[in-house]
PDB file of C-alpha atoms in Angstrom:
ATOM      1  CA  UNK A 174      18.120 -11.626 -32.949  1.00  0.00           C
ATOM      2  CA  UNK A 175      19.211  -8.796 -35.316  1.00  0.00           C
ATOM      3  CA  UNK A 176      20.822  -6.609 -33.269  1.00  0.00           C
ATOM      4  CA  UNK A 177      23.282  -9.286 -31.738  1.00  0.00           C
ATOM      5  CA  UNK A 178      25.667  -9.061 -34.689  1.00  0.00           C
ATOM      6  CA  UNK A 179      29.267  -9.522 -33.695  1.00  0.00           C
ATOM      7  CA  UNK A 180      30.666  -8.638 -37.121  1.00  0.00           C
ATOM      8  CA  UNK A 181      29.204  -5.671 -39.325  1.00  0.00           C
ATOM      9  CA  UNK A 182      27.439  -7.445 -42.163  1.00  0.00           C
ATOM     10  CA  UNK A 183      24.330  -9.598 -42.287  1.00  0.00           C
ATOM     11  CA  UNK A 184      24.275 -12.507 -40.159  1.00  0.00           C
ATOM     12  CA  UNK A 185      24.506 -16.106 -41.276  1.00  0.00           C
ATOM     13  CA  UNK A 186      22.359 -18.647 -39.618  1.00  0.00           C
ATOM     14  CA  UNK A 187      24.088 -21.752 -40.326  1.00  0.00           C
ATOM     15  CA  UNK A 188      22.612 -25.097 -41.886  1.00  0.00           C
ATOM     16  CA  UNK A 189      25.442 -26.269 -43.595  1.00  0.00           C
ATOM     17  CA  UNK A 190      29.126 -26.886 -43.131  1.00  0.00           C
ATOM     18  CA  UNK A 191      30.585 -24.405 -45.746  1.00  0.00           C
ATOM     19  CA  UNK A 192      27.865 -21.665 -44.108  1.00  0.00           C
ATOM     20  CA  UNK A 193      29.917 -22.473 -40.685  1.00  0.00           C
ATOM     21  CA  UNK A 194      33.193 -22.495 -42.517  1.00  0.00           C
ATOM     22  CA  UNK A 195      32.394 -18.790 -44.108  1.00  0.00           C
ATOM     23  CA  UNK A 196      30.969 -17.667 -40.810  1.00  0.00           C
ATOM     24  CA  UNK A 197      34.081 -18.560 -38.676  1.00  0.00           C
ATOM     25  CA  UNK A 198      35.910 -16.913 -41.641  1.00  0.00           C
ATOM     26  CA  UNK A 199      33.972 -13.588 -41.082  1.00  0.00           C
ATOM     27  CA  UNK A 200      34.368 -13.354 -37.377  1.00  0.00           C
ATOM     28  CA  UNK A 201      38.247 -14.221 -37.356  1.00  0.00           C
ATOM     29  CA  UNK A 202      38.661 -11.619 -40.058  1.00  0.00           C
ATOM     30  CA  UNK A 203      36.825  -9.406 -37.611  1.00  0.00           C
ATOM     31  CA  UNK A 204      38.400 -10.275 -34.646  1.00  0.00           C
ATOM     32  CA  UNK A 205      41.823  -9.465 -36.251  1.00  0.00           C
ATOM     33  CA  UNK A 206      40.739  -5.921 -36.826  1.00  0.00           C
ATOM     34  CA  UNK A 207      39.656  -5.237 -33.961  1.00  0.00           C
ATOM     35  CA  UNK A 208      42.952  -6.300 -32.409  1.00  0.00           C
ATOM     36  CA  UNK A 209      45.121  -4.062 -34.907  1.00  0.00           C
ATOM     37  CA  UNK A 210      42.374  -0.924 -33.728  1.00  0.00           C
ATOM     38  CA  UNK A 211      42.721  -1.861 -30.097  1.00  0.00           C
ATOM     39  CA  UNK A 212      46.459  -1.869 -30.716  1.00  0.00           C
ATOM     40  CA  UNK A 213      46.645   1.231 -32.697  1.00  0.00           C
ATOM     41  CA  UNK A 214      44.541   3.114 -30.020  1.00  0.00           C
ATOM     42  CA  UNK A 215      46.545   1.631 -27.377  1.00  0.00           C
ATOM     43  CA  UNK A 216      50.004   3.094 -29.236  1.00  0.00           C
ATOM     44  CA  UNK A 217      48.142   6.564 -29.510  1.00  0.00           C
ATOM     45  CA  UNK A 218      47.556   6.397 -25.408  1.00  0.00           C
ATOM     46  CA  UNK A 219      50.957   5.223 -25.430  1.00  0.00           C
ATOM     47  CA  UNK A 220      52.346   8.764 -26.931  1.00  0.00           C
ATOM     48  CA  UNK A 221      49.834  10.567 -25.127  1.00  0.00           C
ATOM     49  CA  UNK A 222      50.077   9.159 -21.695  1.00  0.00           C
ATOM     50  CA  UNK A 223      54.227   9.944 -21.144  1.00  0.00           C
ATOM     51  CA  UNK A 224      53.252  13.692 -20.297  1.00  0.00           C
ATOM     52  CA  UNK A 225      50.187  12.348 -18.359  1.00  0.00           C
ATOM     53  CA  UNK A 226      52.035   9.692 -16.956  1.00  0.00           C
ATOM     54  CA  UNK A 227      54.031  11.471 -14.345  1.00  0.00           C
ATOM     55  CA  UNK A 228      51.195  13.353 -13.590  1.00  0.00           C
ATOM     56  CA  UNK A 229      49.345   9.786 -12.760  1.00  0.00           C
ATOM     57  CA  UNK A 230      52.522   8.883 -10.606  1.00  0.00           C
ATOM     58  CA  UNK A 231      52.128  12.234  -8.544  1.00  0.00           C
ATOM     59  CA  UNK A 232      48.457  11.033  -7.852  1.00  0.00           C
ATOM     60  CA  UNK A 233      49.087   7.298  -7.238  1.00  0.00           C
ATOM     61  CA  UNK A 234      51.660   8.648  -4.611  1.00  0.00           C
ATOM     62  CA  UNK A 235      49.177  11.113  -2.920  1.00  0.00           C
ATOM     63  CA  UNK A 236      46.544   8.254  -2.648  1.00  0.00           C
ATOM     64  CA  UNK A 237      48.154   5.963  -1.045  1.00  0.00           C
ATOM     65  CA  UNK A 238      49.565   8.302   1.781  1.00  0.00           C
ATOM     66  CA  UNK A 239      46.080   9.398   1.843  1.00  0.00           C
ATOM     67  CA  UNK A 240      44.874   5.536   2.738  1.00  0.00           C
ATOM     68  CA  UNK A 241      47.606   4.817   4.808  1.00  0.00           C
ATOM     69  CA  UNK A 242      46.270   7.798   7.177  1.00  0.00           C
ATOM     70  CA  UNK A 243      42.707   6.682   7.305  1.00  0.00           C
ATOM     71  CA  UNK A 244      43.883   3.519   8.124  1.00  0.00           C
ATOM     72  CA  UNK A 245      45.968   5.128  10.803  1.00  0.00           C
ATOM     73  CA  UNK A 246      43.274   7.232  12.391  1.00  0.00           C
ATOM     74  CA  UNK A 247      39.980   4.484  11.640  1.00  0.00           C
ATOM     75  CA  UNK A 248      40.493   1.588  13.718  1.00  0.00           C
ATOM     76  CA  UNK A 249      43.744   2.856  16.357  1.00  0.00           C
ATOM     77  CA  UNK A 250      42.807   6.273  18.424  1.00  0.00           C
ATOM     78  CA  UNK A 251      44.419   6.348  21.470  1.00  0.00           C
ATOM     79  CA  UNK A 252      42.528   8.445  24.246  1.00  0.00           C
ATOM     80  CA  UNK A 253      43.534   9.568  27.042  1.00  0.00           C
ATOM     81  CA  UNK A 254      41.567   8.806  30.679  1.00  0.00           C
ATOM     82  CA  UNK A 255      39.724  12.048  31.254  1.00  0.00           C
ATOM     83  CA  UNK A 256      38.119  11.509  27.184  1.00  0.00           C
ATOM     84  CA  UNK A 257      37.399   7.757  28.307  1.00  0.00           C
ATOM     85  CA  UNK A 258      35.604   8.843  31.078  1.00  0.00           C
ATOM     86  CA  UNK A 259      33.362  11.888  28.909  1.00  0.00           C
ATOM     87  CA  UNK A 260      32.316   9.056  26.578  1.00  0.00           C
ATOM     88  CA  UNK A 261      30.791   6.628  28.707  1.00  0.00           C
ATOM     89  CA  UNK A 262      29.374   9.529  30.802  1.00  0.00           C
ATOM     90  CA  UNK A 263      27.797  11.009  26.843  1.00  0.00           C
ATOM     91  CA  UNK A 264      26.609   7.147  26.367  1.00  0.00           C
ATOM     92  CA  UNK A 265      25.045   6.814  29.632  1.00  0.00           C
ATOM     93  CA  UNK A 266      23.253   9.734  29.053  1.00  0.00           C
ATOM     94  CA  UNK A 267      21.988   8.652  25.842  1.00  0.00           C
ATOM     95  CA  UNK A 268      20.852   5.390  26.959  1.00  0.00           C
ATOM     96  CA  UNK A 269      18.877   7.211  29.520  1.00  0.00           C
ATOM     97  CA  UNK A 270      17.198   9.459  26.979  1.00  0.00           C
ATOM     98  CA  UNK A 271      16.823   6.169  24.736  1.00  0.00           C
ATOM     99  CA  UNK A 272      15.109   4.329  27.777  1.00  0.00           C
ATOM    100  CA  UNK A 273      12.836   7.469  28.575  1.00  0.00           C
ATOM    101  CA  UNK A 274      11.782   7.768  25.428  1.00  0.00           C
ATOM    102  CA  UNK A 275      10.864   4.017  24.803  1.00  0.00           C
ATOM    103  CA  UNK A 276       8.855   4.075  28.185  1.00  0.00           C
ATOM    104  CA  UNK A 277       6.929   7.467  26.934  1.00  0.00           C
ATOM    105  CA  UNK A 278       6.118   5.718  23.995  1.00  0.00           C
ATOM    106  CA  UNK A 279       5.346   2.616  25.207  1.00  0.00           C
ATOM    107  CA  UNK A 280       2.934   4.296  27.680  1.00  0.00           C
ATOM    108  CA  UNK A 281       1.443   6.632  24.630  1.00  0.00           C
ATOM    109  CA  UNK A 282       0.749   3.265  23.099  1.00  0.00           C
ATOM    110  CA  UNK A 283      -0.919   1.674  26.298  1.00  0.00           C
ATOM    111  CA  UNK A 284      -3.216   4.810  26.697  1.00  0.00           C
ATOM    112  CA  UNK A 285      -4.311   5.117  23.510  1.00  0.00           C
ATOM    113  CA  UNK A 286      -5.296   1.312  23.025  1.00  0.00           C
ATOM    114  CA  UNK A 287      -7.039   2.110  26.346  1.00  0.00           C
ATOM    115  CA  UNK A 288      -9.100   5.159  25.388  1.00  0.00           C
ATOM    116  CA  UNK A 289      -9.837   2.704  22.020  1.00  0.00           C
ATOM    117  CA  UNK A 290     -10.961  -0.023  24.261  1.00  0.00           C
ATOM    118  CA  UNK A 291     -13.129   2.752  26.273  1.00  0.00           C
ATOM    119  CA  UNK A 292     -14.304   3.990  23.100  1.00  0.00           C
ATOM    120  CA  UNK A 293     -15.049   0.712  21.778  1.00  0.00           C
ATOM    121  CA  UNK A 294     -17.240  -0.145  24.938  1.00  0.00           C
ATOM    122  CA  UNK A 295     -19.320   3.246  25.359  1.00  0.00           C
ATOM    123  CA  UNK A 296     -20.138   2.726  21.748  1.00  0.00           C
ATOM    124  CA  UNK A 297     -21.306  -1.142  22.104  1.00  0.00           C
ATOM    125  CA  UNK A 298     -23.526   0.147  25.136  1.00  0.00           C
ATOM    126  CA  UNK A 299     -25.003   2.969  23.199  1.00  0.00           C
ATOM    127  CA  UNK A 300     -25.809   0.704  20.649  1.00  0.00           C
ATOM    128  CA  UNK A 301     -27.198  -1.839  23.001  1.00  0.00           C
ATOM    129  CA  UNK A 302     -28.917   1.042  24.656  1.00  0.00           C
ATOM    130  CA  UNK A 303     -30.747   2.128  20.955  1.00  0.00           C
ATOM    131  CA  UNK A 304     -31.297  -0.811  20.511  1.00  0.00           C
ATOM    132  CA  UNK A 305     -33.465  -1.841  23.317  1.00  0.00           C
ATOM    133  CA  UNK A 306     -34.738   1.699  23.395  1.00  0.00           C
ATOM    134  CA  UNK A 307     -35.727   0.926  19.869  1.00  0.00           C
ATOM    135  CA  UNK A 308     -37.198  -2.182  20.332  1.00  0.00           C
ATOM    136  CA  UNK A 309     -39.719  -1.272  22.529  1.00  0.00           C
ATOM    137  CA  UNK A 310     -40.048   1.955  20.436  1.00  0.00           C
ATOM    138  CA  UNK A 311     -41.516  -0.506  17.828  1.00  0.00           C
ATOM    139  CA  UNK A 312     -43.177  -2.821  20.141  1.00  0.00           C
ATOM    140  CA  UNK A 313     -45.114  -0.081  21.291  1.00  0.00           C
ATOM    141  CA  UNK A 314     -45.936   1.043  18.225  1.00  0.00           C
ATOM    142  CA  UNK A 315     -47.164  -1.927  17.138  1.00  0.00           C
ATOM    143  CA  UNK A 316     -48.980  -2.359  20.152  1.00  0.00           C
ATOM    144  CA  UNK A 317     -50.644   1.552  19.856  1.00  0.00           C
ATOM    145  CA  UNK A 318     -51.145   0.797  16.222  1.00  0.00           C
ATOM    146  CA  UNK A 319     -53.293  -2.511  16.365  1.00  0.00           C
ATOM    147  CA  UNK A 320     -55.538  -0.479  19.087  1.00  0.00           C
ATOM    148  CA  UNK A 321     -55.746   2.807  16.856  1.00  0.00           C
ATOM    149  CA  UNK A 322     -56.307   1.411  13.663  1.00  0.00           C
ATOM    150  CA  UNK A 323     -60.197   1.617  13.047  1.00  0.00           C
ATOM    151  CA  UNK A 324     -61.734  -1.229  11.458  1.00  0.00           C
ATOM    152  CA  UNK A 325     -63.430  -0.098   7.984  1.00  0.00           C
ATOM    153  CA  UNK A 326     -66.088  -1.651   6.081  1.00  0.00           C
ATOM    154  CA  UNK A 327     -66.180  -3.132   3.124  1.00  0.00           C
ATOM    155  CA  UNK A 328     -68.567   0.137   1.865  1.00  0.00           C
ATOM    156  CA  UNK A 329     -65.753   2.839   3.218  1.00  0.00           C
ATOM    157  CA  UNK A 330     -63.179   0.768   1.237  1.00  0.00           C
ATOM    158  CA  UNK A 331     -64.748   1.123  -1.880  1.00  0.00           C
ATOM    159  CA  UNK A 332     -65.416   4.881  -1.627  1.00  0.00           C
ATOM    160  CA  UNK A 333     -61.854   5.217  -1.034  1.00  0.00           C
ATOM    161  CA  UNK A 334     -59.044   6.845  -3.678  1.00  0.00           C
ATOM    162  CA  UNK A 335     -56.047   5.067  -4.425  1.00  0.00           C
ATOM    163  CA  UNK A 336     -54.182   8.000  -1.806  1.00  0.00           C
ATOM    164  CA  UNK A 337     -56.216   6.884   1.213  1.00  0.00           C
ATOM    165  CA  UNK A 338     -56.401   3.480   0.071  1.00  0.00           C
ATOM    166  CA  UNK A 339     -52.325   3.779   0.202  1.00  0.00           C
ATOM    167  CA  UNK A 340     -52.659   5.469   3.724  1.00  0.00           C
ATOM    168  CA  UNK A 341     -54.828   3.434   5.449  1.00  0.00           C
ATOM    169  CA  UNK A 342     -52.576  -0.254   3.878  1.00  0.00           C
ATOM    170  CA  UNK A 343     -49.020   1.600   5.225  1.00  0.00           C
ATOM    171  CA  UNK A 344     -50.747   1.821   8.880  1.00  0.00           C
ATOM    172  CA  UNK A 345     -51.610  -1.622   8.163  1.00  0.00           C
ATOM    173  CA  UNK A 346     -48.108  -2.104   7.403  1.00  0.00           C
ATOM    174  CA  UNK A 347     -49.211  -4.221   4.018  1.00  0.00           C
ATOM    175  CA  UNK A 348     -47.515  -3.640   0.736  1.00  0.00           C
ATOM    176  CA  UNK A 349     -48.711  -0.408  -1.311  1.00  0.00           C
ATOM    177  CA  UNK A 350     -47.655  -0.981  -4.713  1.00  0.00           C
ATOM    178  CA  UNK A 351     -49.775  -1.282  -7.339  1.00  0.00           C
ATOM    179  CA  UNK A 352     -53.149  -0.406  -9.045  1.00  0.00           C
ATOM    180  CA  UNK A 353     -56.342   1.086  -7.553  1.00  0.00           C
ATOM    181  CA  UNK A 354     -58.177  -2.690  -8.011  1.00  0.00           C
ATOM    182  CA  UNK A 355     -55.099  -4.359  -6.247  1.00  0.00           C
ATOM    183  CA  UNK A 356     -54.991  -2.024  -3.380  1.00  0.00           C
ATOM    184  CA  UNK A 357     -58.543  -2.306  -2.896  1.00  0.00           C
ATOM    185  CA  UNK A 358     -58.431  -6.240  -2.638  1.00  0.00           C
ATOM    186  CA  UNK A 359     -55.822  -6.227  -0.601  1.00  0.00           C
ATOM    187  CA  UNK A 360     -57.527  -4.198   2.090  1.00  0.00           C
ATOM    188  CA  UNK A 361     -60.717  -5.561   1.989  1.00  0.00           C
ATOM    189  CA  UNK A 362     -59.230  -8.962   2.621  1.00  0.00           C
ATOM    190  CA  UNK A 363     -56.995  -7.922   5.325  1.00  0.00           C
ATOM    191  CA  UNK A 364     -60.229  -6.402   7.112  1.00  0.00           C
ATOM    192  CA  UNK A 365     -62.180  -9.236   6.700  1.00  0.00           C
ATOM    193  CA  UNK A 366     -59.326 -11.328   8.396  1.00  0.00           C
ATOM    194  CA  UNK A 367     -59.341  -9.128  10.745  1.00  0.00           C
ATOM    195  CA  UNK A 368     -62.819  -9.948  12.164  1.00  0.00           C
TER     196      UNK A 368
END
């Protein structure tokens, strides 16, 4: 891409041997310039580094001492027998606390699972009871409707207004959609089939 330039000028997409040679010459010149600049910067740092060099050696010595002390403290530490017993007692106490906490957590999970299962069983039982009651009620209602629905003569049906027709159709569990003529025809058909 256009941002992958190694040199400062335009990048050449080489298509012939001459272009390849030109590109190689430009890259070589660029590398030489870069090497020269880096050498100059290194010399400047070398001149400035003489003053800082002493400080760097002191810091390096300190860091070596610190590393040596850390290595001595880290893996090898001699403890007395009392400290060892105290440490073991602490470890045992920590283990007991962890075991008790684990037991409590398991008990809580089991109690929550049991409570959830009980709640599901109660909900299922209530659902079954309500379904049974609803089923019984609908059966009773259907029976009572069949008993309570009065028979209407054709003349009475024709005298009814649309609102009254819809009420009568609702009582009989029929569709109440449509205009007055369709409601009238539906109710008359139902009453004729009842006879």
